[in-house]
Each structure stands twice: as C-alpha cells, then as structure tokens.
Amino acid sequence: MYGYLVRRLLQFAAVLLLGSIAVWGFTFALPGDPATVLLGPDASEAELEATRERLGLGGSIVEQYVSWIGHAVAGDLGDSYYSGQPVVGELLDRIPATVQLAGFAMALTLLIGVPVGIVVALRPYAVVGRVLQGYLTAGLAVPAFWLGLLLIIVLAVQLRWLPASSDFVPLWQDPGGALTATILPATAIAVHTSSVTARFLATSLGEVMGKDYIRTARAKGVPERDVIRRHALRNASLPTVTIVGLQLGGFLGGTVVIEAVFNYPGLGRLLYTAIGERDYALVQGGVLFVVAAFLLLNLLVDVFYAVLDPRIRLT
Amino acid sequence: MSTAPNAPTPAPRRRLASLRRFARSRSAVAGAAGLLVLAALALFAPLVAPFDPAAQDGEPLLGPSGAHLLGTDQLGRDILSRLIYGARASLVAAAGAAAVGAGIGVPLGLLAGYLGRWVDAVAMRLVDLLLAVPGILLALVIIVVLGPGRLNLILAIGIGAVPEFARLTRVATLSIRDRDFVLAARGMGASTPDTMVRTVLPNVLGPIVIQLVVTASMAVVVEAGLTFLGLGTPPPAPSWGGMLQDARSYLYQSPSYGLFPGLCLVATVFCLDRIGRGLQLAVSGSGPHVAARVTTGGAV
C-alpha cells in the first residue's frame, strides 16, 4: 500500500513540476519580454520593475523559474492587467461558482448515469434497456453547449420558467435560488457526462455478470438483489470511479463554452474573458490552478481506488 | 503452412475478416453511409446549396419557408446553404485533428511501450500533463500562443487528442513486445526502429483506427465550441459553431435558427459514434457489451 502511494505521489509531483514549467514557459512563448506580456503595453516602469523582480528576469533560467514558482507557492501570481487586482483574488472569487456548478453537474451525472448504466447492463434486450440505450446514444451525440442553448430556447424564451442567464447564487445563502440558477447549465453538462458514465458502468457490469464468482454466488443461493449489489456492482464500479474522477476534473475549467452560453460567472468564463483581454497573468494563474486541482483530484481518485481494490496496491 | 508458433494471423486476412464483421453491423454501415453523404455535400457544396452562402439576398431572420427551406440568418443569408458549406469546417477539423493526434501520439506510445525505461517514464508524464488540462481549455491556450487560423485550430484540437493515442499504442505495444514473432524479427537482425514500424505497428493498428474515429467526433464538437466562442474557424467562412453563436444573439427573434446547426452537429457525431462502435465490434468481435471508449472531450 505504502509503496503504491509513494509511487503515485512521486508521479503527481513530477507531473505538477512539468505542468508548472509549461505554464511558466507560456509567457516566453508569446512575443515580447515576459514582464510586458504580463502587464500589457501601458504598464509603468515601477510595475514592470516589480514584475521583473518576481519573475527573476536577469538571473539564469533556473533562477527565473525558481523565483516565479516561489512567489506562486506563496500565493503571488502577479496582478491582473485588466482589473489591477491580484490574480489569486480574482481566481478565488470565481472558484465557488465553478465548484457549485461542478457539484450540481456531478450529482445529476451520478443520479442519471448509475441507474441507467445498471438497467442497460442487466436488461439490454428489454424495452426499458433499449429505450435507455437510445438515451445513451443521444446523450453522447448532443454537444452540451447546444443542449444548453435548446434549454434556454424552450424553458427560458418560450415558457419563461427559468432565467436565460445564470447568476451565481451561493447554495448556503439561498438553496432554492441556487437550484434555479444552476439547474439548466448543470443539466446541459450532465446529459452528456451521464451517458459516458452509464456506458462505462454498463460495460463493466456486463463483463462482471459473466464471471464465475457471480454464478457461484447465485448457486449458493444469494438473492439476486444482493448478487448485483454486493458482488457485481462493487467490482464493476472501479473503472467508473476513474471516469467520474476525470469528469469532475474536467468540470474545473472545462466548462468554458457552457459558462459562455449561460453567462455563468465561473472559472471558465474568467479565463475566456482573460484571453480576449490579453490578460495573460490571469490566464497563466488560472491554468496553473486548473492543472494543480485536476492532478490533486486524480491523486485522490487513485488513492480511493487502492482502498476499493486491494490488488492495485500490490502491482 | 509453416508459420512460427504464436504468429498472429496474417494482417491482410485478419483485416478482411474485420471488414466483414463491420459490414454485418447495420448501424455501423448506416453511420458510414451518413458520413459519406455529409462528405459529399461538403465537397460538392457549390452544386448542392440552393444559394450562395455569403449572399445577403433574403429578409433577415426569416423562419423556414418555401424560398428558404430553413430560413435566413441575421444578414438574410440562406441557413440551409450555410449549413452545407459549414460541413467543410467541421470535417476538415475532424480529419485534421485525428491526423495530428495520431501523428504525434502513435510514435510517442510506440517508443514508450517498446523502449520502456526512462523513455516510457518521460512520455507518460507528458501524457499525464496533457490530460490534466481540459481539452477545450488546452485548445484555447494553444490558440493564444499560436494565434488564430485554420491550421492552428487543427493543431490545437489535435494536441488534445495526443494522450489517448499515446496510451492506447503504448498498452498495445507492451502486450506484444515480447511475443515470439517480434523476437523472431529481432533475431533475424531487424533494427529497433525497423521492428517498431514493420512488426509492432501493424499489429497495434486496431485500437488506433477506432481512436481515429473517436477523435474525429470529439474534434467536431470542440471545433464548434471554439468557433462558438469566437476563437475557432475565422468568421467569413460558414461553420456550425459560428452559426450557433449568431443564433444565441437572436434567440427571441428567431428561435428556430439555433436548432439546425446543432442538429447537424448531432447527426455528424452520431454517425461517427456508430462507425466507432461498429469498428470496436469488428476488431474485438465480442457481444453486446463492447468496451466503451469515450473521451471526455465531448462534454463541451
């Protein structure tokens, strides 16, 4: 177990290091001196000087990276060129909105995906199974952002039941308001992701159902419900855990288009706006955050995976 | 016949059998036919489209009617004609991104799987890093660095597909690296690059071909998403994502406008998905529960 954890931690550190180098190198890939790239054309000499100091420009390339990452770890990612505010503050402002949308979307994904996956696996040729398989095929083919547009056209424009653009209403302040504001973007995302999850679960559950230990469990008289719940689902859930972890990571920063459709003030929209405004300090900080969060999430999934499946710890 | 023990069935015969299995799947054949029709429409757009896609010769924002079957956009251009021309942007992005993804990912996976050791470690950490950035965000950042444009758009989407190709190729390579026919090739004096390209590569093509189709469908959606954001296919050329962006601004005046480009996207992705499933069946030959292989890139 410990060997596995140590190996995973080392991998995590290596990829995070690579990622931070790539994000740091981003400013060098753009034309112009990095301080000017980050601060924009009309920065004062004093601002430029402060940024050059943070970036360690003038030192060797290693010193420059160390200076930058040192400040980054201490929470200094520079200032946004557009707003003049610290990048870290701008990111922190948007993270709750993104996390809330991700939470809603993931809850819906599991609420739809898990039952659908189970039914499709256990009753592939029954009417229900066929209908749900149709849902899976459709769900995979419908782009989330277009579904969002359709939901707006029908529910907001035609029926006027829900708002066309979604503000961020914190769940802990107004649960009902948060639900109405988040339900449309979350649904648009979840129809696709639940189809992916359900397909994975159906595949692995279908494989597991053919295994000898299921036949043994049935032969020794275990009720079918327990065979499925305790023997089949447990084993089949493993690949699904991986894909769900990847999806959750994708929700942080991967919902740029959905957030644009709904005018939702999340991290994706912040980054997209920053790109439009050439606010590269914000882009840099945002991508660094997304990469770090994604890697951390994956590390947690892998640890969870090892807890679920003892075989993993040994390989 | 005197073949070495453990030698795989000769590739051409195996491919023929796979092709036959593919042809037996009705939905896969329907998907392939649908895609062919789409490609033909895109190719012969000037002959098929009822109007010039740039001509502003109708009333703006008309609903579907006899003159303009699917209505007109905010500049009075014929929506149907623009959809037909728009297929070009989608199909080019799909093919290009799949080529870029495979072009970088397959050699990377082959090297990692066959050489192992530090090459494997470095290649896989690079892959992990690419996986850590959501596809659409990765494409956005690459476009910021490279600048907008069609070729850069294809590169940006294709690079996001590299990890899947690399991982698949690596796993397949690992599984046959120590098989007798590979060792035999080595024993007969084939160099390492020769063995990789002539002996290993032909025997790992199955999963790669499937991934090409999966990548193409991902690319169609990502291209539309990026163009919807205004960072994909540059404006004068019609594209489905760009049309959806326009439609979003006129939701109240012309709700039907937003319907059609999306339906085109759905139809394209649907056809590709059917083809992908058919190929999976053809390659693995298993029953109803074929291993699902779906990228998360479609969640745009």
XYZ file of C-alpha atoms in Angstrom, chain B residues 12 38 46 199 243:
5
model
C -4.481 -8.782 -44.618
C -22.115 14.565 -45.436
C -21.458 24.745 -54.746
C 6.477 -5.637 -36.945
C -23.944 29.909 -36.672
